Short mmCIF file of C-alpha atoms in Angstrom, two decimals:
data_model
loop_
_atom_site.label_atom_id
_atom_site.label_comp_id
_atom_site.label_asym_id
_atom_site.label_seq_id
_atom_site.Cartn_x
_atom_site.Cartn_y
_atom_site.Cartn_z
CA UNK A 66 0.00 0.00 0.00
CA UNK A 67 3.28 2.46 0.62
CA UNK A 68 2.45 3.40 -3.61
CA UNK A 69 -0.31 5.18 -2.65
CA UNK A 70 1.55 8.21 -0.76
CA UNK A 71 3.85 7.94 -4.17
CA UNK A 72 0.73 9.70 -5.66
CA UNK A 73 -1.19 12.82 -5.23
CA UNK A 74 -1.74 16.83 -6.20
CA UNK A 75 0.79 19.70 -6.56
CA UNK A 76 -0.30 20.63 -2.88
CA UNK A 77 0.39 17.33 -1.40
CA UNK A 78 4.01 17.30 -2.92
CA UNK A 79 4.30 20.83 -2.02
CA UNK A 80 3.25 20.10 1.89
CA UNK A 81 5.94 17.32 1.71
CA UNK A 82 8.63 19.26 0.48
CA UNK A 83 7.84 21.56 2.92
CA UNK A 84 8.13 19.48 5.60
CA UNK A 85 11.04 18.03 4.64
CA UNK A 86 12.72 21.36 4.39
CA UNK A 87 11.19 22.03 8.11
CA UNK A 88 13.38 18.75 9.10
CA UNK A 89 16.23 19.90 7.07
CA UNK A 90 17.00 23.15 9.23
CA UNK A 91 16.14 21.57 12.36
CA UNK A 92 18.87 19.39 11.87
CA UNK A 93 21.42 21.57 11.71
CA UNK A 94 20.67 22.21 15.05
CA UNK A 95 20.71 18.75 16.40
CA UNK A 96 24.26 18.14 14.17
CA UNK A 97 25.42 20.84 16.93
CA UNK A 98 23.86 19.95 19.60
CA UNK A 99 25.70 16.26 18.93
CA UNK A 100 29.19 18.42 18.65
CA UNK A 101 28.93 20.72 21.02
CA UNK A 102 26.84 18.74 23.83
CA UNK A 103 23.29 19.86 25.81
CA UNK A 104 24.78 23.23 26.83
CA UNK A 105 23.19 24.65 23.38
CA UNK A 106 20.29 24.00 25.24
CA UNK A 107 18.30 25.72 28.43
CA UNK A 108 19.44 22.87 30.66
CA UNK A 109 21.46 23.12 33.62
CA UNK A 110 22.25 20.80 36.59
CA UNK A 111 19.44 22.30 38.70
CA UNK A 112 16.57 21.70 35.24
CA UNK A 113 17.76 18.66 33.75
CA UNK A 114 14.82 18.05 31.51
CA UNK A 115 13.67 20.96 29.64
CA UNK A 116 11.64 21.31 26.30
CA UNK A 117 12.48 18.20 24.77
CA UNK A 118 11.30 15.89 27.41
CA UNK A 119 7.66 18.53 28.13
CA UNK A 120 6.85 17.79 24.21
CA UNK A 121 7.72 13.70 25.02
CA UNK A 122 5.25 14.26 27.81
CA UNK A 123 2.43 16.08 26.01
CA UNK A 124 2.84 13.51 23.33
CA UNK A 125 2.18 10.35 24.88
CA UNK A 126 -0.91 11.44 25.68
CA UNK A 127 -1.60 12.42 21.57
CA UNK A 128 -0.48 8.54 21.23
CA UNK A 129 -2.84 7.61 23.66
CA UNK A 130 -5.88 9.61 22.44
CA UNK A 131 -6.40 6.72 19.58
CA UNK A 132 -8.27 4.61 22.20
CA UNK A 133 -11.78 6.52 22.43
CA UNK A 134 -12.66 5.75 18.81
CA UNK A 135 -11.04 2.44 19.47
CA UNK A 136 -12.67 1.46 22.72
CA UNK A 137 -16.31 2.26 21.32
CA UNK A 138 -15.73 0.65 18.37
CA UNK A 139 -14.37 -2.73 19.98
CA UNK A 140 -15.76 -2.83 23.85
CA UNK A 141 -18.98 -1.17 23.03
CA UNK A 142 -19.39 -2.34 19.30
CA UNK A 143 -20.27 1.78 18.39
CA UNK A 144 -20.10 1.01 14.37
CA UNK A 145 -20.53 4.89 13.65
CA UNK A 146 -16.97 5.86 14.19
CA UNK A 147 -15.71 2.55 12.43
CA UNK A 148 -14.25 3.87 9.62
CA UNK A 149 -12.41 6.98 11.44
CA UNK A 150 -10.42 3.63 13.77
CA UNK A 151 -7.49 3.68 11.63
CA UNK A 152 -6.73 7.53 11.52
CA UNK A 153 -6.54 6.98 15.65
CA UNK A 154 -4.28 4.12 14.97
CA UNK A 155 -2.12 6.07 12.66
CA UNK A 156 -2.43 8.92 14.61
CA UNK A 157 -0.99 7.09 17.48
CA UNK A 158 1.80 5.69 15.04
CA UNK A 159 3.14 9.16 14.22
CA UNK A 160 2.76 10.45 18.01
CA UNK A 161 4.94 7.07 19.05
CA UNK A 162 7.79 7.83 16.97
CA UNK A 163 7.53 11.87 18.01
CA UNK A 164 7.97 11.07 21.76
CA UNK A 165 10.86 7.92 21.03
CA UNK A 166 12.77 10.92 19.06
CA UNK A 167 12.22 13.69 21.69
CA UNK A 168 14.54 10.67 23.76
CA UNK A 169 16.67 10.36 21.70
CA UNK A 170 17.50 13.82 21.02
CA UNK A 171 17.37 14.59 25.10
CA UNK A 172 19.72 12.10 25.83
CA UNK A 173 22.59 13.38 23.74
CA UNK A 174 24.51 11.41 21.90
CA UNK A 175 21.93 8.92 20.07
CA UNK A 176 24.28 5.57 20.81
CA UNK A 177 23.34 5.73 24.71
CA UNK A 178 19.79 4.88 23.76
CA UNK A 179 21.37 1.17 23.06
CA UNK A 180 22.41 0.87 26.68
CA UNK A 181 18.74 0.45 27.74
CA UNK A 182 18.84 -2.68 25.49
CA UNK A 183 22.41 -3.58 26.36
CA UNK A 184 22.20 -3.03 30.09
CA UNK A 185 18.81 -3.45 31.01
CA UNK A 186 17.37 -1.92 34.43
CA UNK A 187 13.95 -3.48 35.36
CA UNK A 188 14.02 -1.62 38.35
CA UNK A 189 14.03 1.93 36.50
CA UNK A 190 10.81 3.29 35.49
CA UNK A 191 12.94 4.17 32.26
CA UNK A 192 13.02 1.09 30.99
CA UNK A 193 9.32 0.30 31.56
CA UNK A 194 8.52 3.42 29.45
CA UNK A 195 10.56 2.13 26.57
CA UNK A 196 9.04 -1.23 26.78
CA UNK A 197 5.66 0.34 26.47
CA UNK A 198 6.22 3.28 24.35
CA UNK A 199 7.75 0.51 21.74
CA UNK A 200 4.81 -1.83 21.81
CA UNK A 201 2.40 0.72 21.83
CA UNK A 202 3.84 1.33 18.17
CA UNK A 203 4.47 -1.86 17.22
CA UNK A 204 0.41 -2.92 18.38
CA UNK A 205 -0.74 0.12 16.35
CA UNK A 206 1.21 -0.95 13.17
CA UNK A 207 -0.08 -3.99 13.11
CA UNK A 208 -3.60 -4.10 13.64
CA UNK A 209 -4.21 -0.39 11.73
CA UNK A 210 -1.86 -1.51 8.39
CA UNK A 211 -3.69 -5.05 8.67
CA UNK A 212 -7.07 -4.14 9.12
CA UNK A 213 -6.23 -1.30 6.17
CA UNK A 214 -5.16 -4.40 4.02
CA UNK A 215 -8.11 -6.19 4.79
CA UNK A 216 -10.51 -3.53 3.52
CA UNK A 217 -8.92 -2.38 1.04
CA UNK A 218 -9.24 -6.10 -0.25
CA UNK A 219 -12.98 -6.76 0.40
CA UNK A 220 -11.71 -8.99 3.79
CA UNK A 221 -13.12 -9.36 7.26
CA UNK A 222 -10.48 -8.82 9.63
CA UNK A 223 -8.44 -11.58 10.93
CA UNK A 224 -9.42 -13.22 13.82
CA UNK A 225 -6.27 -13.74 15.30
CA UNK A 226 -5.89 -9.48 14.90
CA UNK A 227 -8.22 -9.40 17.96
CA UNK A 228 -6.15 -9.99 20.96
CA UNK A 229 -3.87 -7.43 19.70
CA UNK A 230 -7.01 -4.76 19.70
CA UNK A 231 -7.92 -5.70 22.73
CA UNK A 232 -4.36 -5.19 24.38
CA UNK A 233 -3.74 -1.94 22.20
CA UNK A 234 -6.35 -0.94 24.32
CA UNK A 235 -5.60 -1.67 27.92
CA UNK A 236 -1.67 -0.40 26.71
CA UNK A 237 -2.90 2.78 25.58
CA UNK A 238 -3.69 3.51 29.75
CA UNK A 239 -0.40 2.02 30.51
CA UNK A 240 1.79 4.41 28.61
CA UNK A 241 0.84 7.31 29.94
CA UNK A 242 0.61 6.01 33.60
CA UNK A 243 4.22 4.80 33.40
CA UNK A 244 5.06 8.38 32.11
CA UNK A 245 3.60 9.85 35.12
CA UNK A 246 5.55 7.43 37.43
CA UNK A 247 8.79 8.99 35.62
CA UNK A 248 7.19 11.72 37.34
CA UNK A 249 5.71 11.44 40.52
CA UNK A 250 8.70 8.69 41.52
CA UNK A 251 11.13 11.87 42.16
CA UNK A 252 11.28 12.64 45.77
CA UNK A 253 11.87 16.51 46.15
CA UNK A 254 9.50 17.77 43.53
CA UNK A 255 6.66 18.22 45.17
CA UNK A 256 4.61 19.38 41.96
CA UNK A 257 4.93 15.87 40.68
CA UNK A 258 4.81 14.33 44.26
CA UNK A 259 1.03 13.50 43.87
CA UNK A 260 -0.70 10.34 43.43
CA UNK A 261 -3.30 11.77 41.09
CA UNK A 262 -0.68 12.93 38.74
CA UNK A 263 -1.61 9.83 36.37
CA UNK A 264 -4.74 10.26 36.31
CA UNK A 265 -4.50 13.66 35.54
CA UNK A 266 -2.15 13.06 32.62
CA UNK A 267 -5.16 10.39 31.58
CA UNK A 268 -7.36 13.20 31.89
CA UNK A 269 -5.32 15.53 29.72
CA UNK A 270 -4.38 12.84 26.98
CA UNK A 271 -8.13 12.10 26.51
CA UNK A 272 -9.41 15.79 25.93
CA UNK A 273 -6.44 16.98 23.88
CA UNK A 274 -5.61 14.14 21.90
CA UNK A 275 -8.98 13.63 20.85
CA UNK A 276 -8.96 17.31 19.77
CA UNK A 277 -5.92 17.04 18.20
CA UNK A 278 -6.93 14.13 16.08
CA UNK A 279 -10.48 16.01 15.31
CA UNK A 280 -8.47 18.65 14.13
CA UNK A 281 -6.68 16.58 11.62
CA UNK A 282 -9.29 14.76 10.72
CA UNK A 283 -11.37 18.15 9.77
CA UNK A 284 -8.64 19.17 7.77
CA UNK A 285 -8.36 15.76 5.77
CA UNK A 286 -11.62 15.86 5.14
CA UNK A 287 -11.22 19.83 3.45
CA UNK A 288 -8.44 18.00 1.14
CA UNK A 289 -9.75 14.64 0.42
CA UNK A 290 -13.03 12.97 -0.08
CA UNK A 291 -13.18 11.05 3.36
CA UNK A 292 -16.05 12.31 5.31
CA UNK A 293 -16.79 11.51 9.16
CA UNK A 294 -19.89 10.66 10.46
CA UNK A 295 -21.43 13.46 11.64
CA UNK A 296 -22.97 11.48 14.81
CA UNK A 297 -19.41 9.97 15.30
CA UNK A 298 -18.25 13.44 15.53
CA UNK A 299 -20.67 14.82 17.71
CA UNK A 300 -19.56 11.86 20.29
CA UNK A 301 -16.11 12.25 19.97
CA UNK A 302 -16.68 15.95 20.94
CA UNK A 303 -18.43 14.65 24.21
CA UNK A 304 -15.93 12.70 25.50
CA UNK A 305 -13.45 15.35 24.54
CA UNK A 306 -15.91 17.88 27.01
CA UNK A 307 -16.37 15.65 29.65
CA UNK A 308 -12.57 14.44 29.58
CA UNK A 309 -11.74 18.21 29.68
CA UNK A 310 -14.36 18.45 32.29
CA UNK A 311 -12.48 15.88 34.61
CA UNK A 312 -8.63 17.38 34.15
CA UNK A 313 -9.66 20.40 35.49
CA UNK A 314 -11.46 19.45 38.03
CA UNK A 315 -8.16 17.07 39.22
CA UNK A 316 -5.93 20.44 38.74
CA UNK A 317 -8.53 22.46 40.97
CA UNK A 318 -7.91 19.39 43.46
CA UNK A 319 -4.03 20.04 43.25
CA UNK A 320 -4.54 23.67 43.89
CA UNK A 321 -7.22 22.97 46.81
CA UNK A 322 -5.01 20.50 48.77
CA UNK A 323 -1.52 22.84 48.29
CA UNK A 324 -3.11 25.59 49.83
CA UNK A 325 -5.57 24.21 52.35
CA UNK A 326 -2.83 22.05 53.92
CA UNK A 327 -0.43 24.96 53.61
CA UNK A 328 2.17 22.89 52.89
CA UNK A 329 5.25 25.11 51.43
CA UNK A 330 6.81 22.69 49.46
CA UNK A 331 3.43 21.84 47.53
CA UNK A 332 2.30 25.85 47.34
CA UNK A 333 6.20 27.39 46.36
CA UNK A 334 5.85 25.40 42.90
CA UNK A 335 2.42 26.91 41.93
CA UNK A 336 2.78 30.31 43.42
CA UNK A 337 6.07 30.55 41.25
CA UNK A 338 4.70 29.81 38.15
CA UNK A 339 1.71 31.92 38.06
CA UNK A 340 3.37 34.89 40.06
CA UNK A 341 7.21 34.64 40.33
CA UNK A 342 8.47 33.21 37.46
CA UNK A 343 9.59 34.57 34.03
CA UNK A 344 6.37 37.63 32.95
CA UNK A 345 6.24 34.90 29.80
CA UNK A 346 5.61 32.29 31.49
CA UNK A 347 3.44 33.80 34.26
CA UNK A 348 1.40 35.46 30.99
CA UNK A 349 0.87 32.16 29.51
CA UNK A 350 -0.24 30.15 32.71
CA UNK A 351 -3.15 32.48 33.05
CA UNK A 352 -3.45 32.37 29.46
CA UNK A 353 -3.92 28.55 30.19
CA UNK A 354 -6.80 29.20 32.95
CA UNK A 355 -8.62 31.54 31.14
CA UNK A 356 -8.67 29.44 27.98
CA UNK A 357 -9.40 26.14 29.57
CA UNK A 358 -12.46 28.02 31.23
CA UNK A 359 -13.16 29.19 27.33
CA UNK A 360 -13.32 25.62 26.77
CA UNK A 361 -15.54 24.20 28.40
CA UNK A 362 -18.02 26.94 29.11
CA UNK A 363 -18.03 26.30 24.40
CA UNK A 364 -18.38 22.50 25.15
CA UNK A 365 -20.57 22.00 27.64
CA UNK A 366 -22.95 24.41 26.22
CA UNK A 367 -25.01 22.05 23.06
CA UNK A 368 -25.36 24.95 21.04
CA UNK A 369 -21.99 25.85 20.79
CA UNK A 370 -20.51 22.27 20.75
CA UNK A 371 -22.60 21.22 18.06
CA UNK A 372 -21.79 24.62 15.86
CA UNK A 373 -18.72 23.07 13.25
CA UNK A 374 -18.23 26.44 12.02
CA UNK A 375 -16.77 27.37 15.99
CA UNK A 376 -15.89 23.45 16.81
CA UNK A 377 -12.36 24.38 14.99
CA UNK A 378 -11.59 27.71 17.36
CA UNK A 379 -13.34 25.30 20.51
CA UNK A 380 -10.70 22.38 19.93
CA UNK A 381 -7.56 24.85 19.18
CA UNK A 382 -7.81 26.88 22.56
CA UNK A 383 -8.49 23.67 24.15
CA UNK A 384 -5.33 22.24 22.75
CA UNK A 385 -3.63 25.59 23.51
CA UNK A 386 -4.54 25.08 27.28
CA UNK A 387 -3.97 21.95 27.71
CA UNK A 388 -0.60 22.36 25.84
CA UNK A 389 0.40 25.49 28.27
CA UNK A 390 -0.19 23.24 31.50
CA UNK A 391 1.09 19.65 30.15
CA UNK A 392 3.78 20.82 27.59
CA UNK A 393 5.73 23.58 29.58
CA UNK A 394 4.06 24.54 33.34
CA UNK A 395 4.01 20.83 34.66
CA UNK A 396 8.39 20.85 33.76
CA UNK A 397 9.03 24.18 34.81
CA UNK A 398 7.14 23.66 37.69
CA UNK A 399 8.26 20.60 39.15
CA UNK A 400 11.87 22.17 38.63
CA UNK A 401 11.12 25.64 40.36
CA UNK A 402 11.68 25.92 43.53
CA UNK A 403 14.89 23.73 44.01
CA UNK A 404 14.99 21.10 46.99
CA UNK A 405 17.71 23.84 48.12
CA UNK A 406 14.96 26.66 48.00
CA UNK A 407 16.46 28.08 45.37
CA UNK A 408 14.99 28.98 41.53
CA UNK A 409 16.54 28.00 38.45
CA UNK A 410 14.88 30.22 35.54
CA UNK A 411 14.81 27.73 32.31
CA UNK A 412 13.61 29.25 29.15
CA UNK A 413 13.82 26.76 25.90
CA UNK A 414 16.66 28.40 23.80
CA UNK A 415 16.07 28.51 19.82
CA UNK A 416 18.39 25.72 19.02
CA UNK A 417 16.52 23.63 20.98
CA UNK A 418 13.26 24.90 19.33
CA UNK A 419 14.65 24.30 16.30
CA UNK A 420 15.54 20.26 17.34
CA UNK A 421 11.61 20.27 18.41
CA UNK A 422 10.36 21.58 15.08
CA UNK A 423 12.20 19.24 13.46
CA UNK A 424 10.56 16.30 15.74
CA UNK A 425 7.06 17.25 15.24
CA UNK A 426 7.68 17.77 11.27
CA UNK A 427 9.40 14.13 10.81
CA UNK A 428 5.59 13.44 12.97
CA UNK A 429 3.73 15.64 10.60
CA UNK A 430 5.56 13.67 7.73
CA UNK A 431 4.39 10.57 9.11
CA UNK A 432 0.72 11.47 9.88
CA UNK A 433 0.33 12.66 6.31
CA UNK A 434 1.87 9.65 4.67
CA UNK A 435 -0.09 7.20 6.55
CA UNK A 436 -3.44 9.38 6.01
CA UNK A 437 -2.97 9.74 2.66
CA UNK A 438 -2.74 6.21 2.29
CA UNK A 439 -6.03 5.36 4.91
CA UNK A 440 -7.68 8.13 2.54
CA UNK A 441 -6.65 6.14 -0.98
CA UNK A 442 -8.38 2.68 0.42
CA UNK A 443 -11.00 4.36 1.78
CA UNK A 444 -12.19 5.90 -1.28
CA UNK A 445 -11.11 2.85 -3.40
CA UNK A 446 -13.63 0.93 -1.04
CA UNK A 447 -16.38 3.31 -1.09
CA UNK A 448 -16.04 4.26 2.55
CA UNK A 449 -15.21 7.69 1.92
CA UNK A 450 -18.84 8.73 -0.45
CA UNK A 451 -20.84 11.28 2.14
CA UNK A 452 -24.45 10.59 2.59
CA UNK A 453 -26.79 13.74 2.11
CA UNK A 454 -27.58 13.42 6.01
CA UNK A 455 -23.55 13.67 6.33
CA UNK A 456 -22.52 10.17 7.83
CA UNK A 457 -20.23 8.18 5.95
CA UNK A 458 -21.89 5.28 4.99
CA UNK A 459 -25.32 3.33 4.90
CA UNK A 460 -23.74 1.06 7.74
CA UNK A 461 -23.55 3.58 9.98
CA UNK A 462 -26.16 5.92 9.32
CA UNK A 463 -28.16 6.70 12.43
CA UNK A 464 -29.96 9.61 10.51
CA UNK A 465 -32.91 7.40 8.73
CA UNK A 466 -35.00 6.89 11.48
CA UNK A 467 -35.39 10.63 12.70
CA UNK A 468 -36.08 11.17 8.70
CA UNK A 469 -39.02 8.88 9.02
#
């Protein structure tokens, strides 16, 4: 099927050589960074994990958001969102390979990633997040290019596929709860020293990826011919509220038991980022209050939720909020103050931007391969012809009834 992204318009080939352009500069960047060490960086011995390991964070939970279309689909047998399954599976794919890079390129030198393999240490919470960061991808290639195969030639899908769906699914949760152990295991950081932190990384993964992927999927449908069912949708955007619902509700629970117990070493972290820290980053953590309350007053409220023309504007300060308290605060934070009282100011230099926009375009390069290939079969197939109600397909039309 890898012919199919081997075709397509004057745009698509322009997009691509954009991208690849994107990677091309942010290598230079990394080529130094591997000659002249992590000291082109923001990192120091008091912060030392910066940008690169806030985007690995962020990401897993993109990787993770695959599993509510999956989980309807498979636990709940929700046929609507059937044929939008594989762009969550790819979706995951290309988020997978983002956070394994943002590793590599945090650990220096690219050879020391071997010495997980070589020297294996069961007893780090390292390791585990390798193990399931790498089967989360390899599960996701294998049942999303199989079950592509199969209906691109007419097939049911295996029956030996299912065990693998089934685990996909349960792994999803795992990779972002080991990611929070990375956390919350660190004595001394008392941002991270909560035992809710996983779920609310859970929380987080399933409103933003979700949105994320919506996001995506609204713009593949503006350049192809797939079409989502419009019912699918509307759930999707649900679960996104009441996810978004729940990880705020966990961060006012954060905020609640810092300053009720009036315990310094839980308050010092919060007070500096939204009053002592950097005026950027102060700016942009109420930036990431006000918009999550923009949020979900727009998706709680039906009439807004279901308006497509403002869905777009909903999901992007969404994303922008969550990526504000997930992809920057929760690092800086846990950082600032120091177990010796003191503060360390990090600030992401522009080299190290530069590595990170080359990361997400090598993911950008991957997400629009594999769609354009999911978007091929689906129109060779048929699944991609809109109905005039807008769902997808006769299958999983819910619309005739309320027309009768």
């Amino acid at each position: 099927m890898l012919e199919l992204a081997l075709k397509g318009s004057k745009r698509y080939y322009g997009w691509i050589a954009f991208l690849l352009v994107v990677i091309g500069i942010g290598s230079t960047a990394l080529i130094d960074q591997w000659m002249n060490g992590l000291k082109i960086t923001g990192m120091s011995r008091d912060v030392s994990w910066g940008f690169y390991i806030s985007q690995f964070t962020y990401l897993v939970g993109l990787a993770a958001s695959g599993v509510m279309i999956v989980l309807p689909n498979y636990f709940h047998s929700y046929k609507t969102n059937k044929h939008m399954v594989i762009f969550g599976e790819f979706m995951a794919i290309a988020a997978c390979i983002m956070c394994l890079l943002f590793i590599v390129v945090d650990i220096g030198q690219p050879t020391r990633m071997m010495n997980m393999i070589f020297h294996p240490t069961p007893n780090s919470i390292l390791f585990w997040d390798m193990i399931v960061l790498n089967g989360y991808l390899f599960l996701n290639l294998l049942v999303g290019w199989t079950c592509l195969q199969a209906d691109r030639q007419h097939l049911p899908h295996p029956k030996w596929l299912k065990p693998f769906i089934y685990t996909s699914i349960i792994w999803a949760f795992s990779i972002h709860t080991v990611t929070a152990f990375l956390y919350q295991g660190l004595p001394g950081r008392h941002y991270w020293l909560t035992a809710i932190l996983a779920a609310r990384f859970l929380a987080s993964a399933f409103c933003s990826g979700p949105a994320i992927l919506l996001l995506v999927m609204m713009l593949t449908e503006k350049f192809t011919t797939f079409k989502m069912a419009k019912n699918a949708v509307k759930t999707l955007v649900k679960i996104i509220a009441y996810a978004m619902c729940v990880n705020m509700f966990f961060f006012a629970l954060e905020i609640f038991t810092s300053f009720y117990s009036n315990i310094p070493g839980h308050m010092h972290p919060i007070v500096y980022l939204f009053s002592h820290a950097t005026p950027g980053l102060v700016t942009l953590m109420w930036v990431f209050i006000a918009f999550a309350a923009i949020a979900i007053t727009l998706l709680v409220t039906p009439r807004f939720r279901n308006n497509y023309k403002l869905l777009p504007w909903t999901l992007g300060i969404l994303i922008i909020a969550t990526w504000i308290d997930k992809g920057l605060g929760l690092l800086i934070g846990g950082f600032n103050p120091t177990p010796f009282e003191t503060v360390t100011t990090y600030w992401p230099t522009l080299k190290e931007l530069m590595v990170s926009m080359m990361v997400y375009a090598v993911g950008a390069l991957v997400v629009t391969v594999l769609f354009k290939i999911a978007t091929e079969v689906k129109e060779e197939v048929g699944h991609s012809q809109t109905l005039p109600c807008g769902c997808s397909s006769e299958d999983t039309c819910e619309c005739a009834p309320e027309a009768e």
